[in-house]
mmCIF file of C-alpha atoms and ligand atoms in Angstrom:
data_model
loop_
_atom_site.group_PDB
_atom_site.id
_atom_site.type_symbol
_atom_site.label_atom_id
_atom_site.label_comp_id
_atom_site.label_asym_id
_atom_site.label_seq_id
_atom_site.Cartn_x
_atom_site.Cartn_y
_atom_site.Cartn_z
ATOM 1 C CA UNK C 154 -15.970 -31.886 5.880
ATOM 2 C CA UNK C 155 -12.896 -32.963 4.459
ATOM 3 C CA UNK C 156 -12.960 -31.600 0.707
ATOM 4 C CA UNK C 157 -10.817 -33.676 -1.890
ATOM 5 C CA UNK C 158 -10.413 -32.143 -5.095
ATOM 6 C CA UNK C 159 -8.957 -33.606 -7.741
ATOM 7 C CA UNK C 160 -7.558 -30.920 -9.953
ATOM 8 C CA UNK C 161 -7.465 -30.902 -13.529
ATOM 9 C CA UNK C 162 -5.771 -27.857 -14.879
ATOM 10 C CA UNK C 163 -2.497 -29.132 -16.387
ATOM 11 C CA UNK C 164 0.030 -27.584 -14.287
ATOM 12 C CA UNK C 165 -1.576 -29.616 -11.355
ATOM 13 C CA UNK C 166 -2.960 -32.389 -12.961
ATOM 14 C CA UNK C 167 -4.158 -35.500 -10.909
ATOM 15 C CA UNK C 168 -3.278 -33.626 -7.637
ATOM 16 C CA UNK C 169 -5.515 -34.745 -5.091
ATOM 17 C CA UNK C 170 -5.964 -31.661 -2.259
ATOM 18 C CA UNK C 171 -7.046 -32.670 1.063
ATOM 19 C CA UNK C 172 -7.790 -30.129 3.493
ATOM 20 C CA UNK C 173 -10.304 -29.855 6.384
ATOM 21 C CA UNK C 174 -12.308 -27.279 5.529
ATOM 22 C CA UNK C 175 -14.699 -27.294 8.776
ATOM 23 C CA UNK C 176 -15.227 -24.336 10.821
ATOM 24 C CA UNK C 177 -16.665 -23.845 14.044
ATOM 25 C CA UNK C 178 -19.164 -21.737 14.533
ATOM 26 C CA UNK C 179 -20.217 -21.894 17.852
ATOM 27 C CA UNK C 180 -22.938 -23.783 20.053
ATOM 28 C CA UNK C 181 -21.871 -27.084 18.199
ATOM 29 C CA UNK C 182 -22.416 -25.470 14.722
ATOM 30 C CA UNK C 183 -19.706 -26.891 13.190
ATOM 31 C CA UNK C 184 -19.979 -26.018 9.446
ATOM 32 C CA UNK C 185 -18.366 -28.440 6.139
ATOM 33 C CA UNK C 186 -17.307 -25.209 4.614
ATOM 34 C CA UNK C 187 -16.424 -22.032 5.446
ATOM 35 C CA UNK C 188 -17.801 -19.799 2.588
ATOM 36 C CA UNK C 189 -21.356 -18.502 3.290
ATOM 37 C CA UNK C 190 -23.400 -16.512 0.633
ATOM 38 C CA UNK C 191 -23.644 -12.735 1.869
ATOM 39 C CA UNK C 192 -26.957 -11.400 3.002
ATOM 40 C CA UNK C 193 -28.898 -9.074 0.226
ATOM 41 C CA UNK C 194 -26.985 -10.635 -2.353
ATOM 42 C CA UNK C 195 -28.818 -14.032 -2.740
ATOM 43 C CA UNK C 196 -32.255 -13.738 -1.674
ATOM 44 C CA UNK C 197 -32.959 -17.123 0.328
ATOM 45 C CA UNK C 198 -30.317 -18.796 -1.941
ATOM 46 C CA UNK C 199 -33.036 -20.667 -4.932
ATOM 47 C CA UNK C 200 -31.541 -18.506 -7.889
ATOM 48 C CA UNK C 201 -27.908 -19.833 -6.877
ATOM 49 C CA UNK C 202 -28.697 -23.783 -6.964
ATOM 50 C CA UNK C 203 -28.444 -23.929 -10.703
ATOM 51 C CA UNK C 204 -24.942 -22.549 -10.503
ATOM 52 C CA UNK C 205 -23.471 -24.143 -7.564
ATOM 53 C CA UNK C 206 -24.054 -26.790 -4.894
ATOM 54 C CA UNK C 207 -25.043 -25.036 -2.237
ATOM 55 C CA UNK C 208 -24.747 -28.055 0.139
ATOM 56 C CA UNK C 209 -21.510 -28.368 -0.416
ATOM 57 C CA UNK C 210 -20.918 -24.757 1.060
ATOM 58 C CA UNK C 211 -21.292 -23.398 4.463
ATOM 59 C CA UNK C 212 -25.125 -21.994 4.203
ATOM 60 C CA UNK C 213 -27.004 -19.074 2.655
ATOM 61 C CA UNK C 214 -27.191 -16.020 4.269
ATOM 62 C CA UNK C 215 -30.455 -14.972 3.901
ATOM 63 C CA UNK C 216 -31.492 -11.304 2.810
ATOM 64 C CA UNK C 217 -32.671 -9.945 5.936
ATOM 65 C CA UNK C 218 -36.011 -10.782 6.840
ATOM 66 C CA UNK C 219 -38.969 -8.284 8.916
ATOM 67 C CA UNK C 220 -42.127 -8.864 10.311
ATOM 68 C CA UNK C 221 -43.859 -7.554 7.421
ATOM 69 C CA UNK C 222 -43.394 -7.430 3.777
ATOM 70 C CA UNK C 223 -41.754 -4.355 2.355
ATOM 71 C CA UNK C 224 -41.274 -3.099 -1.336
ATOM 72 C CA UNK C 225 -38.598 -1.554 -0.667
ATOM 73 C CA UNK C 226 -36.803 2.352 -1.622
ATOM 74 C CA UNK C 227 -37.593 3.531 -5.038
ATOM 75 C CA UNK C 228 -35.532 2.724 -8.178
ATOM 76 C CA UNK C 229 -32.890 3.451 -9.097
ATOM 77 C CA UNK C 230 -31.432 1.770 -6.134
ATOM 78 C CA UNK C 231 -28.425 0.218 -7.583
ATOM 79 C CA UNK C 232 -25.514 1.837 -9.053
ATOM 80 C CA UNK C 233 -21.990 0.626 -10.069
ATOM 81 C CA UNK C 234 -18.892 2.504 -9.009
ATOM 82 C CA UNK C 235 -15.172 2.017 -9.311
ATOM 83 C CA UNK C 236 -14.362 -1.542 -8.304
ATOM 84 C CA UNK C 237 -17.655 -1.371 -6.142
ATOM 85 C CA UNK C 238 -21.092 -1.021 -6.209
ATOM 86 C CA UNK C 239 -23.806 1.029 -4.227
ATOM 87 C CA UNK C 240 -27.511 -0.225 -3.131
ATOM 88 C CA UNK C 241 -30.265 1.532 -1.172
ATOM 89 C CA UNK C 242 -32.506 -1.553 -1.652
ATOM 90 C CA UNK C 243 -34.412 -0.427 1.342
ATOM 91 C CA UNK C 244 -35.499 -3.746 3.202
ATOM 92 C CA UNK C 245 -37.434 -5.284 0.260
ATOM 93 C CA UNK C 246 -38.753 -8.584 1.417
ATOM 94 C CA UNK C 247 -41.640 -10.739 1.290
ATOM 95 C CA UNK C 248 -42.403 -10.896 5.615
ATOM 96 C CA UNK C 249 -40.999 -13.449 7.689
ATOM 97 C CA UNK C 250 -44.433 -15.534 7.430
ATOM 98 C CA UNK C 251 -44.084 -15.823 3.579
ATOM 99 C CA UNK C 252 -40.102 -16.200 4.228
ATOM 100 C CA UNK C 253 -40.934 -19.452 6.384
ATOM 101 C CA UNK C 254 -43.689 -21.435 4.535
ATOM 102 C CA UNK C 255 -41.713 -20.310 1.468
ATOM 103 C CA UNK C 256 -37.946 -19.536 1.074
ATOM 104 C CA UNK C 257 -36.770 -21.709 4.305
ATOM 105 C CA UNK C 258 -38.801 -24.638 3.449
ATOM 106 C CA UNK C 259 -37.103 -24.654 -0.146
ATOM 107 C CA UNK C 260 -33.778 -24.377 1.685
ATOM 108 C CA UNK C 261 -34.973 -26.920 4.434
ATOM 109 C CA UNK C 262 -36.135 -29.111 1.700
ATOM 110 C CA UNK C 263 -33.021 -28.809 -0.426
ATOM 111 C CA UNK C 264 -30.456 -29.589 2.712
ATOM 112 C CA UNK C 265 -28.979 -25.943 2.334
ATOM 113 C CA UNK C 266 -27.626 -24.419 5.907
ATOM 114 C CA UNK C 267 -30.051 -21.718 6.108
ATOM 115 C CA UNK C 268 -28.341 -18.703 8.145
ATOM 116 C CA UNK C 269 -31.593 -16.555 8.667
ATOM 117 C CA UNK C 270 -30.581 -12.669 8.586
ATOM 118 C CA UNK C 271 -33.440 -10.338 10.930
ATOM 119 C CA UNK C 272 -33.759 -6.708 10.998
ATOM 120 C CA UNK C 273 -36.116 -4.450 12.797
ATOM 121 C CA UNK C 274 -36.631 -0.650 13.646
ATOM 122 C CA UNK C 275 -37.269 -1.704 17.648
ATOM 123 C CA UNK C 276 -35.745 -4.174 19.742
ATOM 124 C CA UNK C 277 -39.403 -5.551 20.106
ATOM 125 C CA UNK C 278 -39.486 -6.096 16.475
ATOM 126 C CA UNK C 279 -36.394 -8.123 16.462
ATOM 127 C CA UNK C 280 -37.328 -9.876 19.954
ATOM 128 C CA UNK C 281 -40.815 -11.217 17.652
ATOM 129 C CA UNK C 282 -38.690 -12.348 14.827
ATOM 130 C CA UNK C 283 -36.238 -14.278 16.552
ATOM 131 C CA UNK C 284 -39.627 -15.358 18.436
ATOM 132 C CA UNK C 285 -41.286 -16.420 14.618
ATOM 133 C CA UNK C 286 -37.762 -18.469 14.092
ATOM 134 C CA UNK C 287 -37.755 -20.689 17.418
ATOM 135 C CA UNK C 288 -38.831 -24.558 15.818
ATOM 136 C CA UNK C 289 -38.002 -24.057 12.134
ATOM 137 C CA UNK C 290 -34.515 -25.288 10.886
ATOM 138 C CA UNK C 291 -32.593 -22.574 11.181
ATOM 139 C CA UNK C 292 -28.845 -22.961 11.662
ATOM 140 C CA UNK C 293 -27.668 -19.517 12.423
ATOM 141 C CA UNK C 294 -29.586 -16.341 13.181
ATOM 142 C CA UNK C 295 -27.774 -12.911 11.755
ATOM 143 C CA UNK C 296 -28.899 -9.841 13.329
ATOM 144 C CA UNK C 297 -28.759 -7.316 11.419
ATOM 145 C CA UNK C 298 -28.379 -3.909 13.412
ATOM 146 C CA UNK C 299 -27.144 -1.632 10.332
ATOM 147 C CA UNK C 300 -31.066 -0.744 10.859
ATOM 148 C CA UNK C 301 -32.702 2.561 12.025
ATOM 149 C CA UNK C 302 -33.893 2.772 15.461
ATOM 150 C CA UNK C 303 -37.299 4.466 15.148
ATOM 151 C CA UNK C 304 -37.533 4.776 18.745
ATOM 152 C CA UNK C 305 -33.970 6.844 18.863
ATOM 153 C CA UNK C 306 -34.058 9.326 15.875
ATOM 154 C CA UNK C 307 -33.994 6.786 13.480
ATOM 155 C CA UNK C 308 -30.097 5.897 14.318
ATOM 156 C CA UNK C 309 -28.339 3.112 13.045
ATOM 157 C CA UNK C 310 -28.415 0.218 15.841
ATOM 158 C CA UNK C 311 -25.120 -0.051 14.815
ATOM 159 C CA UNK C 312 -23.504 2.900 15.608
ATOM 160 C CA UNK C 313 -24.288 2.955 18.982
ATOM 161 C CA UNK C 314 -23.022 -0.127 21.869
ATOM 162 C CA UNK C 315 -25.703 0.241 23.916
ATOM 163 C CA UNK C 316 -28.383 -0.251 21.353
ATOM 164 C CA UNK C 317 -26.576 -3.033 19.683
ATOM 165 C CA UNK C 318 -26.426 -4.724 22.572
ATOM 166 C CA UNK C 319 -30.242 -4.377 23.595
ATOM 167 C CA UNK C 320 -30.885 -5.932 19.992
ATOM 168 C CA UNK C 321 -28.122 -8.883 20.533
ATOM 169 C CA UNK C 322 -29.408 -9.356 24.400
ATOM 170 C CA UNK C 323 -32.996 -9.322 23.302
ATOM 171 C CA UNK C 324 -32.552 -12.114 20.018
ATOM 172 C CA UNK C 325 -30.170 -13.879 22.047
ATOM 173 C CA UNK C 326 -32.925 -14.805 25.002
ATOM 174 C CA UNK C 327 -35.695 -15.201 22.566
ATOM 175 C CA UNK C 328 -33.574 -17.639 19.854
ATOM 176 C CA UNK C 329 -32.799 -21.509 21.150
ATOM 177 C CA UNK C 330 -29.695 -22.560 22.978
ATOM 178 C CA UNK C 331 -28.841 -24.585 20.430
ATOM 179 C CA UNK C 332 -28.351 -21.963 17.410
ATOM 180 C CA UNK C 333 -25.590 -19.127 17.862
ATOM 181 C CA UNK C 334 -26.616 -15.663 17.186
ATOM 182 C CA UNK C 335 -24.219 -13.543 15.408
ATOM 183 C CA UNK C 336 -24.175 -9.645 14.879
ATOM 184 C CA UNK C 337 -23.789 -7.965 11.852
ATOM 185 C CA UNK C 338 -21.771 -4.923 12.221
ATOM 186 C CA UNK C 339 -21.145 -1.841 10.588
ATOM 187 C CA UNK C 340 -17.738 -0.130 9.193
ATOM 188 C CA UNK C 341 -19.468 3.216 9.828
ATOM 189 C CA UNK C 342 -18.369 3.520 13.147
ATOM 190 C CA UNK C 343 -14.668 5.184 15.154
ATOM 191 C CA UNK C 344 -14.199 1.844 16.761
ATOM 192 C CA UNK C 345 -15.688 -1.308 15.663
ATOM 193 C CA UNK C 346 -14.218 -3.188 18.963
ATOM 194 C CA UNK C 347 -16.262 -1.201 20.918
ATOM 195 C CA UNK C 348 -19.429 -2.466 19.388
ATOM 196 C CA UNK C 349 -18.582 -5.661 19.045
ATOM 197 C CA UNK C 350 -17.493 -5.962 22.669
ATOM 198 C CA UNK C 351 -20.802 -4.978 23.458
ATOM 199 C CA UNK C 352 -22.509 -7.275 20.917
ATOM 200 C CA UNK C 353 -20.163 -10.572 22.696
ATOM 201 C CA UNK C 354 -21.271 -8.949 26.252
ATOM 202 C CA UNK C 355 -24.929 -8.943 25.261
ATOM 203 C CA UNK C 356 -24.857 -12.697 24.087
ATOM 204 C CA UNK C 357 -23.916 -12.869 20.385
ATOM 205 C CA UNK C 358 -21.793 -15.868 19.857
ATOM 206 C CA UNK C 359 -19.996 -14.641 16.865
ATOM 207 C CA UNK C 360 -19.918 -11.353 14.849
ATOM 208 C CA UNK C 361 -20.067 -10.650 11.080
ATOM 209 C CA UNK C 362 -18.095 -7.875 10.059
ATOM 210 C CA UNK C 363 -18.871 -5.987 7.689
ATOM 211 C CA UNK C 364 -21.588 -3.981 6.184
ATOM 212 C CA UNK C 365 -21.530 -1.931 3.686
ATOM 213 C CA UNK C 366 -20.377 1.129 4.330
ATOM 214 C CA UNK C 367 -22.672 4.892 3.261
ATOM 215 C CA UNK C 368 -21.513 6.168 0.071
ATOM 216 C CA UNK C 369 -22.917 8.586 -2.894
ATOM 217 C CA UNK C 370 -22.571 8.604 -6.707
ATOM 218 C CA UNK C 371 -23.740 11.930 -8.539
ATOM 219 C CA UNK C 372 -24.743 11.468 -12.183
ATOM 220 C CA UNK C 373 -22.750 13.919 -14.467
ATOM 221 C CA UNK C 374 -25.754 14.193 -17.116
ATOM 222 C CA UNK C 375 -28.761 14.937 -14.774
ATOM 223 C CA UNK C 376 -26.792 16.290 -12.143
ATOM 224 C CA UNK C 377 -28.499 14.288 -9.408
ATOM 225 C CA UNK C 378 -27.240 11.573 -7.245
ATOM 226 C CA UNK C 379 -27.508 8.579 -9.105
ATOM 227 C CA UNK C 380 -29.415 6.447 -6.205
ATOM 228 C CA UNK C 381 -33.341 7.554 -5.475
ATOM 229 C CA UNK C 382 -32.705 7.167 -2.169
ATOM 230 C CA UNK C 383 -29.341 9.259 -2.124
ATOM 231 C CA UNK C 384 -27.261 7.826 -0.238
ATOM 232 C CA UNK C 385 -26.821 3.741 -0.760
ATOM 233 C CA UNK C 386 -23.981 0.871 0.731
ATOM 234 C CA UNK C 387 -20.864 0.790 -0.741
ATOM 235 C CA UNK C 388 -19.793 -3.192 -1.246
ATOM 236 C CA UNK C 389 -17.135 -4.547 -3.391
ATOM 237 C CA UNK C 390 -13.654 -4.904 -3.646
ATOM 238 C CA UNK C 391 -13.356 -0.965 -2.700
ATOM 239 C CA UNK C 392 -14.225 -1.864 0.238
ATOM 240 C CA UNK C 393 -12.090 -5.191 0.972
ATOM 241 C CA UNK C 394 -9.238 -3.321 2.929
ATOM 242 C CA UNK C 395 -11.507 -1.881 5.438
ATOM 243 C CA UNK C 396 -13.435 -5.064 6.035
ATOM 244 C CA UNK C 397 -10.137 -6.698 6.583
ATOM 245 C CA UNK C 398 -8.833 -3.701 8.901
ATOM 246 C CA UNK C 399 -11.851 -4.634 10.716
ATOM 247 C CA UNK C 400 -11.688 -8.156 10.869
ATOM 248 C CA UNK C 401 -8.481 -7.741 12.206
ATOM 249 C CA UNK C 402 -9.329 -5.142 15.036
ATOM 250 C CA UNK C 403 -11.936 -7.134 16.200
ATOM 251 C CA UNK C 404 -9.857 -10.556 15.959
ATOM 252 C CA UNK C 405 -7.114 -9.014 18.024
ATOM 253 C CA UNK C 406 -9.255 -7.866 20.593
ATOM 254 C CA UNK C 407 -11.700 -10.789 20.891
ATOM 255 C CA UNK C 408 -9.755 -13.879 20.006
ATOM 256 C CA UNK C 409 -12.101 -16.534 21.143
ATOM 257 C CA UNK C 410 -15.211 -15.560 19.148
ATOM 258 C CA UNK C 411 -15.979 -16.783 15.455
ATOM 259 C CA UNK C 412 -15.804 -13.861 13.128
ATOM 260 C CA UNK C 413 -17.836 -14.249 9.109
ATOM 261 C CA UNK C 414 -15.833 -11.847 7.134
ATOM 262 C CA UNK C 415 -17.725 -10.384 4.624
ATOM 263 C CA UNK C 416 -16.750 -7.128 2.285
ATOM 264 C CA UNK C 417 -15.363 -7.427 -1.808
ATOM 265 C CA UNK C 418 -14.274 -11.190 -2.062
ATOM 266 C CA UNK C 419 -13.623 -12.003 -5.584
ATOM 267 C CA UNK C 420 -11.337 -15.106 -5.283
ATOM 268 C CA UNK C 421 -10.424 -17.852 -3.081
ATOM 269 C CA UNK C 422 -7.142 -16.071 -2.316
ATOM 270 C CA UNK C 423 -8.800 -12.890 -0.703
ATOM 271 C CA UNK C 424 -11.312 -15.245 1.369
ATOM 272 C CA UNK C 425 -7.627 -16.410 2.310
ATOM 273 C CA UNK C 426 -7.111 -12.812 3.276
ATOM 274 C CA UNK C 427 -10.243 -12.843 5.924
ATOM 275 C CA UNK C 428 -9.077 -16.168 7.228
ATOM 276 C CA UNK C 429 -5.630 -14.893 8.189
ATOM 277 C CA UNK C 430 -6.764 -11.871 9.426
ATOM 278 C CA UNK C 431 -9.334 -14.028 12.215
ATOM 279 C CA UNK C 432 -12.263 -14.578 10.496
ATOM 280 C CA UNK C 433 -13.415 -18.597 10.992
ATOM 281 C CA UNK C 434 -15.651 -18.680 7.786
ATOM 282 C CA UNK C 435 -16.708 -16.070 4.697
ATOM 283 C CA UNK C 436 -19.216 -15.045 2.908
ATOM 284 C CA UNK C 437 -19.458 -13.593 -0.491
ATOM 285 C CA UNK C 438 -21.613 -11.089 -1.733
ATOM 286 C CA UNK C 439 -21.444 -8.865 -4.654
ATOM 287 C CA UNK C 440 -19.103 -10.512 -7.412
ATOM 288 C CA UNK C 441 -22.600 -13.104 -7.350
ATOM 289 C CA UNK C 442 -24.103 -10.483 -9.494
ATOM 290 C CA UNK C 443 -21.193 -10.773 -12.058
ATOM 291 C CA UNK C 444 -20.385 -14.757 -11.141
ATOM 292 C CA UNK C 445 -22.976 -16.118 -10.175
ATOM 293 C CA UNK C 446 -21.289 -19.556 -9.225
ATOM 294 C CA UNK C 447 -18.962 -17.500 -7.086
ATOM 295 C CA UNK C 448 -19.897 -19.034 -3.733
ATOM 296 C CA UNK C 449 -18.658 -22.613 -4.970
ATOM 297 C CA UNK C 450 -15.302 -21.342 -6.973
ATOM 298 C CA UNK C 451 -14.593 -19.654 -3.723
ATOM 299 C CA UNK C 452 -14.219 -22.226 -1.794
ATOM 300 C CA UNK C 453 -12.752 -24.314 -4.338
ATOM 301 C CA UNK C 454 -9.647 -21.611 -4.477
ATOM 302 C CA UNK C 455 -9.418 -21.618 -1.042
ATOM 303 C CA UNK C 456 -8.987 -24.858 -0.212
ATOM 304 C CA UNK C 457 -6.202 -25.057 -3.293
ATOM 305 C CA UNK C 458 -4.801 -21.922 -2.002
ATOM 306 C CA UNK C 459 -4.731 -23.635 1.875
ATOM 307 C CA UNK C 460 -3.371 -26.064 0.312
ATOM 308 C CA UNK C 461 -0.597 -24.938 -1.678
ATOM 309 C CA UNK C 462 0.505 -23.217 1.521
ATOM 310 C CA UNK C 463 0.618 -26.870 3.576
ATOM 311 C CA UNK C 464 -2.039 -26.256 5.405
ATOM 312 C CA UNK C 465 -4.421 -29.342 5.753
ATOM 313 C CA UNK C 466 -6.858 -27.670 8.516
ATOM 314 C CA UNK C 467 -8.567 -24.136 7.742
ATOM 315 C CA UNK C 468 -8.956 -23.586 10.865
ATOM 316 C CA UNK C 469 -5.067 -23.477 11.628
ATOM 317 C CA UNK C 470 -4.892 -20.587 8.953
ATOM 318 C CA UNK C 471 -7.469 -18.062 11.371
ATOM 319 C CA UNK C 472 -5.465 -15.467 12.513
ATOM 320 C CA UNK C 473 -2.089 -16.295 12.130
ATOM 321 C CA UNK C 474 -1.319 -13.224 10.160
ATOM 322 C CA UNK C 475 -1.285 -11.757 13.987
ATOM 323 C CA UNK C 476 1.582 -13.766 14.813
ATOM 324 C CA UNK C 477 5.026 -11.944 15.136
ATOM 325 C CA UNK C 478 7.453 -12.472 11.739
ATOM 326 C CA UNK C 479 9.823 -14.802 12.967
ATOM 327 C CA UNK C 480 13.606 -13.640 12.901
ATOM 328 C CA UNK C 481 15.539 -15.987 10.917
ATOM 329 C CA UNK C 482 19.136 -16.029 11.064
ATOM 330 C CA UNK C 483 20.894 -17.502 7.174
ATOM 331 C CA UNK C 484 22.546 -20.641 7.521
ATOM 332 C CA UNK C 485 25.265 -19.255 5.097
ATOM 333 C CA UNK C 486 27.616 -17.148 7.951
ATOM 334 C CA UNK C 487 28.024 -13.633 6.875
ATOM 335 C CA UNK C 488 32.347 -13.236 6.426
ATOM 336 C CA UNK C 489 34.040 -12.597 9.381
ATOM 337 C CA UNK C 490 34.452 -9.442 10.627
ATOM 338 C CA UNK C 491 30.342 -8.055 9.489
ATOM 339 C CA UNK C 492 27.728 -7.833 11.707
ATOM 340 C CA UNK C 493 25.422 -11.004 11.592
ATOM 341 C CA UNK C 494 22.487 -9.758 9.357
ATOM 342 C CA UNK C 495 18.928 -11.268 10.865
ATOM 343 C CA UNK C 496 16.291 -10.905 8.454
ATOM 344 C CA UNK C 497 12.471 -10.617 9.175
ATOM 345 C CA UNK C 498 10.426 -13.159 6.948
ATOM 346 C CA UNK C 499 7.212 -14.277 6.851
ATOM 347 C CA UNK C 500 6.358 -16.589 9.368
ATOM 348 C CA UNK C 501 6.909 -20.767 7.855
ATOM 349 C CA UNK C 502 3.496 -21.623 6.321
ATOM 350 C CA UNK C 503 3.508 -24.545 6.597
ATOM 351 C CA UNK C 504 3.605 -28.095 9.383
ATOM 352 C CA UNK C 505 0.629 -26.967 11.269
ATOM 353 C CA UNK C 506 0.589 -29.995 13.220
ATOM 354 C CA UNK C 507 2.980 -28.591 15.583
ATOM 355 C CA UNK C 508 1.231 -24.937 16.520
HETATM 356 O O1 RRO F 811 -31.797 -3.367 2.163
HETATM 357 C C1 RRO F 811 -30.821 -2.593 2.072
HETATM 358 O O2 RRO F 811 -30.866 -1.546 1.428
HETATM 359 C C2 RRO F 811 -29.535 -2.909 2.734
HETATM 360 C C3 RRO F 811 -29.429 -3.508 3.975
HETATM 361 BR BR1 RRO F 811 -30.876 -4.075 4.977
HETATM 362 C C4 RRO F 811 -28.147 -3.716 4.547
HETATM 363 O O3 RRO F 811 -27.959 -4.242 5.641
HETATM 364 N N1 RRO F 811 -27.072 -3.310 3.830
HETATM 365 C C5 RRO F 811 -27.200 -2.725 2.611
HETATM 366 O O4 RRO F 811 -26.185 -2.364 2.000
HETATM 367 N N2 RRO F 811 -28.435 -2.542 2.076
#
């Protein structure tokens, strides 16, 4: 969708923005907006529609959803940290039969992009998820394989190619042709190309990078770590840089396929920051819990921010923080007898038309 804003702050008064903001997803999901909520961060989206439109934004991630409902880790399972914040929520969810008749028919009946996130502890768990999906509106399905593998010692899914991939390859033959499957990956890993190569290999049609990555608070009064469960995902801003290192990585490696970056975005300038580095659409996750209409000023800053940079399409800003700088010679000649000086500058933001 084309988004015209008409802003009203005074410095840019009456200046009407037009910029594409569609983003292509894959398998002919072509989304109005590139700014998704983040999964665990908006339940199934119903708390958000007071605060923003969420049909004017890409979708709701959903939190991920099991075969059966789950209460959870025990409490305390949320602490803050230092521009960041750690959960060990622990799966809580009501059960992907109560998720259906429930949560996706409010976002079915409300016109919201639902973007269904799945976890399981077996690929046969996941297989009979994607399996409970198959003829209910679902737009996108998110795999989420920062799971334990009960069958392998409870590791992560994630940390290992070959088990991502049986989880990708088994949701990818069990969801319908027509809805692309991405894979959630984790930071926790040496090389995140690796498992995403294997994810793409396996079927996924796009990848959503990242998780949160493990971390641990200790409480100075009782002495204890501060989480019941111990250990709990680091998200946040803290965490931006390496979700950006990774969108990168992954971008570089795998240009064709849609990335979601995900990972401490606060403003419409560092969803800016995923774009360049590759990613095709965001999401946003924790600054909800401090603003709650987040998602929709998000994408409002972006599209100024792609704006103010003269670019009318978002989807000629992916990637082109890979390109090389471009050596620029001055016009003004350097006085005879110098060296000519070249100087490296950004590449020119803006005329798109001709990339
Ligand atoms: O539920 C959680 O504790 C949780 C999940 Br499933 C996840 O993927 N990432 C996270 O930080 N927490």
């Amino acid at each position: 969708m084309t988004e015209f804003i008409l802003v009203e702050s005074s410095a840019e008064s009456n200046l009407v923005v037009d910029v594409d903001m569609t983003t292509d997803l894959g398998r002919g999901l072509v989304a109005g907006d590139p700014v998704f909520t983040a999964s665990g961060c908006a339940a199934a989206g119903r708390e958000l529609a007071a605060f923003n439109d969420l049909t004017a934004i890409g979708g709701v991630v959903t939190k991920s959803i099991q075969l059966a409902p789950r209460s959870g880790r025990p409490t305390p399972r949320m602490a803050e940290t230092p521009s960041g914040m750690l959960n060990s929520i622990g799966l809580q969810g009501p059960g992907v039969d109560s998720f259906l008749s429930n949560d996706l028919r409010w976002l079915t009946e409300h016109e919201v992009r639902a973007a269904v996130s799945i976890a399981g502890s077996s690929v046969d768990e996941y297989t009979r998820l994607a399996q409970r999906l198959r003829g209910h509106p679902v737009a996108l399905v998110e795999v989420n394989i920062s799971c334990p593998n009960v069958e392998d010692r409870g590791q992560v899914f994630a940390c290992d190619p070959n088990a991502s991939a049986a989880v990708v390859e088994a949701v990818r033959r069990a969801t319908p042709a027509t809805v692309p499957v991405f894979a959630k990956l984790s930071p926790d890993v040496t090389d995140p190309v690796a498992i995403a190569r294997a994810g793409v290999d396996a079927g996924a049609d796009g990848l959503t990078l990242i998780n949160t990555t493990l971390g641990l608070a200790i409480d100075h009064e009782t002495l204890r770590p501060v989480l019941a469960g111990v250990t709990g995902g680091l998200s946040g801003p803290a965490i931006r840089p390496m979700a950006v290192r990774c969108v990168w990585q992954v971008h570089s490696a795998l240009p064709e396929v849609p990335i979601m970056g995900v990972g401490g975005i606060r403003t419409g300038l560092d969803a800016l920051e995923f774009i360049l580095a590759g990613a095709s659409a965001v999401q946003v996750g924790t600054v909800i819990f401090n603003d709650p209409s987040a998602p929709s000023r998000i994408s409002r800053e972006l599209c100024l921010a792609l704006a103010a940079r003269g670019i009318h399409r978002l989807r000629d800003a992916i990637g082109i923080a890979h390109r090389p700088p471009q050596l620029v010679v001055p016009e003004e000649p350097d006085p005879p007898g110098d060296d000519p000086v070249v100087e490296e500058r950004a590449p020119r933001p803006i005329a798109f038309e001709d990339v």
